Each structure stands twice: as structure tokens, then as C-alpha cells.
Amino acid sequence: MVGEVRRVSAGDGARLREVRLAALAEAPGAFWQTWEAEAARPDDDWRRRAARNAAGHAHATFLLEHDGEPVGMVDVHQPSLVPEFRELAAMWVAPAMRATGAADLLVSAAVAWARSVGAIGVRLWVEIRNVPAQRMYRRHGFTQVGSPSPDRENPGGKVYLLMVLAVDPDASASRAFLARANGPWTDESG
Ligand SMILES: CC(C)(COP(=O)(O)OP(=O)(O)OC[C@H]1O[C@@H](n2cnc3c(N)ncnc32)[C@H](O)[C@@H]1OP(=O)(O)O)[C@@H](O)C(=O)NCCC(=O)NCCS
């Protein structure tokens, strides 16, 4: 059993904090946010995030649970500058659950949700050295778009690749699709 995936509930603030901090502690090289900044957020923030991501078309978090324990997660949100897309972020599977198909369950849930709310595509940024994640996203049909983007706030630090999956075949046939997908990144995790 690879675990079960469900959308976060409004009362899952503490569980969301637990799994997000576990991800940032275990894989700091994979994420833009830091453990220190996320750990400093007050409990109210986590309650608000869980409630926001539990319902509606703009934000969703999916939790992976095994024997009732949170062992993975993925966030999806509507980027304000390209609202016809959804952006996948904060993807993590605990090491003990890797290479089991658990990551596929999370990505499939995120993409199915994006489709269900009418997104034309799903985009994400992945660190250039993060080969396992890139391979996993490619297996789901994501392709690299544009050139690698260094983190402007930390010169010499992380470099990100933009990857995109078309969800609506008509919209993705348009020339504007990739240009829109390549729209600027803004931190909307909070
Ligand atoms: C990214 C992540 C969710 C993938 O989960 P997973 O269970 O490892 O994924 P899968 O086993 O389904 O796929 C991993 C792919 O990387 C490959 N891989 C695994 N370890 C590797 C390594 N050290 N070097 C190169 N490739 C590797 C696997 O063979 C597989 O590729 P394939 O399907 O083409 O054979 C998980 O590794 C993770 O949580 N990593 C830390 C956080 C992270 O990187 N998040 C993504 C942020 S964008």
C-alpha cells in the first residue's frame, strides 16, 4: 500500500505544518522557502492556509498519508499573473515512501484538480540539480519551457527550470500558451 491521497481539510493546520516542515528539513535543496521561515509562522497561519486550501478553485493542498501519518504533500495554486494556469509546488514524498508510486498519486491528484477547475495547464519550477523530480514530472508529461532561471535574490544559489503540462488541448495548441506559461513567478505560497 503506497498510502492514500486526500485534499487537506480546514482543520488540518497542524498536520500541514508537520509535513511541510519535514519536507523542508529533509530536502532543503528542493525548495525556495526555508525551514526557518516556515517554522517561524504562527499556528494561525497554518490554520488559515489549511482552511484556504481545503476548498475553492484557487488553492489546494493534497496530503499523502500512510497508516494515518502524513508522509507527503503537494500544493497547487492559481498564479495571480497567469490565472488560467495552476502552479504545482511544495511537492514532497518521505524517503521511505519513494519509488513506490506515491509521488504519482500526488501529481495525479494535483493535475486532476487543476483540470476540474478549468485550468489550461499546470506549471512548476524545479531546481536544475533535482534530477529525480525532473524525471518524475517528465513521466507525467511535463516538458521544460524557456531557459534556466537563477534565483535573483541569491546569486550563485539555486537555478530553476520551468516545466509545463498542457491540460486543455485546445488552449495548449495556441501560440500564446507557452508565453503565458512562462509568465513571471511570484511567491504566493503564504
Ligand atoms: C521528487 C519526489 C517527490 C519524487 O518522488 P519519488 O518517489 O522519488 O519519484 P519516482 O520514484 O516516482 O521517480 C523518481 C525518478 O527519478 C529517478 N531517480 C531516483 N533517484 C535518482 C537519482 N539519485 N539520480 C537520478 N535519477 C534518480 C527514478 O529512477 C525515477 O525516474 P524514472 O521514472 O524515469 O525511472 C521525491 O524524490 C522527493 O520528495 N524529493 C524531495 C523533494 C523534491 O525534490 N520535491 C520536488 C520539488 S520541485
Short mmCIF file of C-alpha atoms and ligand atoms in Angstrom, two decimals:
data_model
loop_
_atom_site.label_atom_id
_atom_site.label_comp_id
_atom_site.label_asym_id
_atom_site.label_seq_id
_atom_site.Cartn_x
_atom_site.Cartn_y
_atom_site.Cartn_z
CA MET A 1 0.00 0.00 0.00
CA VAL A 2 1.60 3.28 -1.11
CA GLY A 3 -0.65 5.42 1.04
CA GLU A 4 -3.71 7.50 0.38
CA VAL A 5 -4.06 10.97 -1.02
CA ARG A 6 -6.74 13.39 0.10
CA ARG A 7 -7.32 17.11 -0.09
CA VAL A 8 -6.43 18.88 3.11
CA SER A 9 -9.33 19.70 5.45
CA ALA A 10 -9.98 23.02 7.12
CA GLY A 11 -8.87 21.57 10.47
CA ASP A 12 -5.53 20.22 9.18
CA GLY A 13 -3.35 23.23 10.09
CA ALA A 14 -1.09 21.31 12.49
CA ARG A 15 -0.77 18.35 10.11
CA LEU A 16 0.09 20.68 7.22
CA ARG A 17 2.79 22.34 9.33
CA GLU A 18 4.20 18.95 10.32
CA VAL A 19 4.55 17.64 6.79
CA ARG A 20 5.79 20.91 5.29
CA LEU A 21 8.49 21.30 7.94
CA ALA A 22 9.51 17.66 7.48
CA ALA A 23 9.91 18.35 3.74
CA LEU A 24 11.98 21.49 4.26
CA ALA A 25 14.21 19.75 6.81
CA GLU A 26 14.74 16.68 4.64
CA ALA A 27 15.15 18.32 1.22
CA PRO A 28 16.21 21.97 1.63
CA GLY A 29 17.80 21.95 -1.83
CA ALA A 30 14.46 21.33 -3.49
CA PHE A 31 12.52 24.36 -2.26
CA TRP A 32 12.62 28.14 -2.50
CA GLN A 33 11.25 28.60 1.03
CA THR A 34 13.38 27.76 4.07
CA TRP A 35 12.63 25.67 7.16
CA GLU A 36 13.49 28.67 9.35
CA ALA A 37 10.96 30.98 7.71
CA GLU A 38 8.18 28.40 7.65
CA ALA A 39 8.85 27.24 11.22
CA ALA A 40 8.53 30.83 12.39
CA ARG A 41 4.96 31.15 11.08
CA PRO A 42 2.36 31.31 13.83
CA ASP A 43 -0.17 28.49 14.22
CA ASP A 44 -2.90 30.81 12.94
CA ASP A 45 -1.12 30.99 9.59
CA TRP A 46 -1.21 27.20 9.24
CA ARG A 47 -4.89 27.12 10.22
CA ARG A 48 -5.65 29.80 7.63
CA ARG A 49 -3.65 28.01 4.93
CA ALA A 50 -5.37 24.70 5.61
CA ALA A 51 -8.82 26.32 5.51
CA ARG A 52 -7.99 28.21 2.28
CA ASN A 53 -6.53 25.13 0.57
CA ALA A 54 -9.39 22.84 1.62
CA ALA A 55 -11.97 24.40 -0.71
CA GLY A 56 -12.38 26.53 -3.79
CA HIS A 57 -10.67 26.85 -7.16
CA ALA A 58 -7.62 28.94 -6.32
CA HIS A 59 -5.63 26.87 -3.82
CA ALA A 60 -5.47 23.19 -2.94
CA THR A 61 -3.14 21.01 -0.90
CA PHE A 62 -3.13 17.24 -1.20
CA LEU A 63 -1.74 15.14 1.65
CA LEU A 64 -0.27 11.67 1.30
CA GLU A 65 -0.96 9.55 4.38
CA HIS A 66 0.28 6.12 5.35
CA ASP A 67 -1.20 4.35 8.40
CA GLY A 68 -2.79 7.68 9.28
CA GLU A 69 0.54 9.56 9.29
CA PRO A 70 1.31 12.39 6.83
CA VAL A 71 4.18 11.24 4.58
CA GLY A 72 3.91 13.57 1.61
CA MET A 73 2.18 16.59 0.15
CA VAL A 74 1.74 18.82 -2.85
CA ASP A 75 0.34 22.35 -3.15
CA VAL A 76 -1.40 23.73 -6.21
CA HIS A 77 -2.44 27.36 -6.62
CA GLN A 78 -3.66 29.88 -9.15
CA PRO A 79 -0.81 32.25 -10.03
CA SER A 80 -2.24 35.78 -9.99
CA LEU A 81 -0.34 36.87 -13.13
CA VAL A 82 -1.41 33.82 -15.21
CA PRO A 83 -4.73 32.82 -13.65
CA GLU A 84 -5.61 30.39 -16.45
CA PHE A 85 -2.84 28.09 -15.11
CA ARG A 86 -2.37 26.30 -11.84
CA GLU A 87 1.10 26.06 -10.29
CA LEU A 88 2.34 22.94 -8.55
CA ALA A 89 4.71 23.49 -5.60
CA ALA A 90 5.92 22.08 -2.27
CA MET A 91 5.89 18.55 -3.68
CA TRP A 92 7.44 16.07 -1.26
CA VAL A 93 7.37 12.35 -0.50
CA ALA A 94 9.09 11.00 2.63
CA PRO A 95 12.20 8.96 1.72
CA ALA A 96 10.65 5.69 2.96
CA MET A 97 7.77 6.16 0.51
CA ARG A 98 9.86 6.98 -2.59
CA ALA A 99 9.92 4.81 -5.68
CA THR A 100 6.59 3.28 -4.63
CA GLY A 101 4.21 5.19 -6.91
CA ALA A 102 3.26 7.54 -4.06
CA ALA A 103 4.63 10.58 -5.93
CA ASP A 104 2.45 9.62 -8.90
CA LEU A 105 -0.65 9.68 -6.69
CA LEU A 106 0.15 13.22 -5.56
CA VAL A 107 0.92 14.57 -9.04
CA SER A 108 -2.17 12.89 -10.49
CA ALA A 109 -4.36 14.41 -7.76
CA ALA A 110 -2.89 17.86 -8.40
CA VAL A 111 -3.34 17.64 -12.17
CA ALA A 112 -6.87 16.21 -11.89
CA TRP A 113 -7.83 19.06 -9.58
CA ALA A 114 -6.33 21.66 -11.98
CA ARG A 115 -8.34 20.12 -14.81
CA SER A 116 -11.51 20.04 -12.73
CA VAL A 117 -11.28 23.78 -12.01
CA GLY A 118 -10.78 24.64 -15.70
CA ALA A 119 -7.03 25.35 -15.82
CA ILE A 120 -5.47 25.20 -19.30
CA GLY A 121 -2.13 23.97 -17.96
CA VAL A 122 -0.06 23.20 -14.88
CA ARG A 123 3.36 24.77 -14.41
CA LEU A 124 6.10 24.25 -11.85
CA TRP A 125 9.68 25.23 -11.14
CA VAL A 126 12.21 22.55 -10.29
CA GLU A 127 15.81 23.04 -9.20
CA ILE A 128 18.19 22.22 -12.04
CA ARG A 129 20.11 19.58 -10.00
CA ASN A 130 16.94 17.82 -8.86
CA VAL A 131 17.06 15.02 -11.43
CA PRO A 132 14.66 12.59 -9.65
CA ALA A 133 11.90 15.24 -9.56
CA GLN A 134 12.50 16.22 -13.19
CA ARG A 135 12.30 12.60 -14.28
CA MET A 136 9.13 12.07 -12.33
CA TYR A 137 7.47 15.19 -13.82
CA ARG A 138 8.57 14.18 -17.34
CA ARG A 139 6.94 10.79 -16.82
CA HIS A 140 3.70 12.72 -16.18
CA GLY A 141 4.08 14.64 -19.45
CA PHE A 142 5.63 17.88 -18.17
CA THR A 143 8.18 19.43 -20.53
CA GLN A 144 10.80 22.09 -19.95
CA VAL A 145 9.99 25.58 -21.19
CA GLY A 146 12.38 28.52 -21.63
CA SER A 147 15.85 28.78 -20.14
CA PRO A 148 17.02 28.06 -16.59
CA SER A 149 16.31 30.94 -14.15
CA PRO A 150 18.81 31.67 -11.37
CA ASP A 151 17.31 32.80 -8.06
CA ARG A 152 17.81 36.57 -8.31
CA GLU A 153 17.76 37.02 -4.55
CA ASN A 154 20.61 34.51 -4.04
CA PRO A 155 23.21 34.86 -6.80
CA GLY A 156 25.25 31.67 -7.09
CA GLY A 157 22.42 29.75 -5.41
CA LYS A 158 19.59 27.71 -6.82
CA VAL A 159 18.69 27.68 -10.50
CA TYR A 160 15.18 26.70 -11.57
CA LEU A 161 13.74 25.08 -14.68
CA LEU A 162 10.16 25.83 -15.66
CA MET A 163 8.16 22.73 -16.62
CA VAL A 164 4.66 22.79 -18.08
CA LEU A 165 1.88 20.29 -18.72
CA ALA A 166 -0.99 21.15 -21.05
CA VAL A 167 -4.33 20.24 -19.53
CA ASP A 168 -6.66 21.73 -22.15
CA PRO A 169 -5.58 20.53 -25.64
CA ASP A 170 -7.31 23.41 -27.49
CA ALA A 171 -5.70 26.12 -25.38
CA SER A 172 -2.30 24.49 -25.49
CA ALA A 173 -2.36 24.49 -29.30
CA SER A 174 -2.35 28.29 -29.23
CA ARG A 175 0.98 30.09 -29.69
CA ALA A 176 0.29 32.12 -26.59
CA PHE A 177 0.24 29.03 -24.36
CA LEU A 178 3.98 28.76 -23.72
CA ALA A 179 4.46 32.51 -23.46
CA ARG A 180 1.73 32.66 -20.84
CA ALA A 181 3.14 29.63 -19.00
CA ASN A 182 6.46 31.46 -18.91
CA GLY A 183 4.85 34.43 -17.12
CA PRO A 184 6.74 35.74 -14.08
CA TRP A 185 6.94 33.76 -10.86
CA THR A 186 5.61 35.36 -7.70
CA ASP A 187 5.70 33.87 -4.22
CA GLU A 188 2.09 33.03 -3.47
CA SER A 189 2.73 30.21 -1.02
CA GLY A 190 1.66 32.23 2.03
C1 LIG B 1 10.59 14.46 -6.13
C2 LIG B 1 9.94 13.29 -5.36
C3 LIG B 1 8.56 13.71 -4.88
C4 LIG B 1 9.81 12.13 -6.33
O1 LIG B 1 9.30 11.04 -5.62
P1 LIG B 1 9.88 9.57 -5.94
O2 LIG B 1 9.06 8.59 -5.22
O3 LIG B 1 11.35 9.64 -5.67
O4 LIG B 1 9.60 9.54 -7.51
P2 LIG B 1 9.65 8.32 -8.51
O5 LIG B 1 10.36 7.15 -7.88
O6 LIG B 1 8.27 8.11 -8.99
O7 LIG B 1 10.50 8.91 -9.70
C5 LIG B 1 11.81 9.37 -9.50
C6 LIG B 1 12.58 9.30 -10.78
O8 LIG B 1 13.93 9.70 -10.52
C7 LIG B 1 14.82 8.60 -10.74
N1 LIG B 1 15.81 8.71 -9.68
C8 LIG B 1 15.70 8.37 -8.38
N2 LIG B 1 16.84 8.67 -7.74
C9 LIG B 1 17.67 9.21 -8.65
C10 LIG B 1 18.98 9.72 -8.59
N3 LIG B 1 19.67 9.74 -7.45
N4 LIG B 1 19.53 10.22 -9.73
C11 LIG B 1 18.84 10.23 -10.87
N5 LIG B 1 17.58 9.74 -11.00
C12 LIG B 1 17.02 9.25 -9.89
C13 LIG B 1 13.95 7.36 -10.68
O9 LIG B 1 14.52 6.30 -11.42
C14 LIG B 1 12.69 7.90 -11.34
O10 LIG B 1 12.86 8.10 -12.73
P3 LIG B 1 12.22 7.12 -13.83
O11 LIG B 1 10.75 7.03 -13.55
O12 LIG B 1 12.49 7.81 -15.12
O13 LIG B 1 12.94 5.82 -13.64
C15 LIG B 1 10.81 12.86 -4.14
O14 LIG B 1 12.06 12.40 -4.62
C16 LIG B 1 11.02 13.97 -3.15
O15 LIG B 1 10.16 14.23 -2.31
N6 LIG B 1 12.17 14.66 -3.24
C17 LIG B 1 12.49 15.76 -2.33
C18 LIG B 1 11.59 16.96 -2.57
C19 LIG B 1 11.57 17.38 -4.02
O16 LIG B 1 12.54 17.26 -4.75
N7 LIG B 1 10.42 17.95 -4.44
C20 LIG B 1 10.22 18.44 -5.78
C21 LIG B 1 10.31 19.92 -5.80
S1 LIG B 1 10.05 20.56 -7.45
#
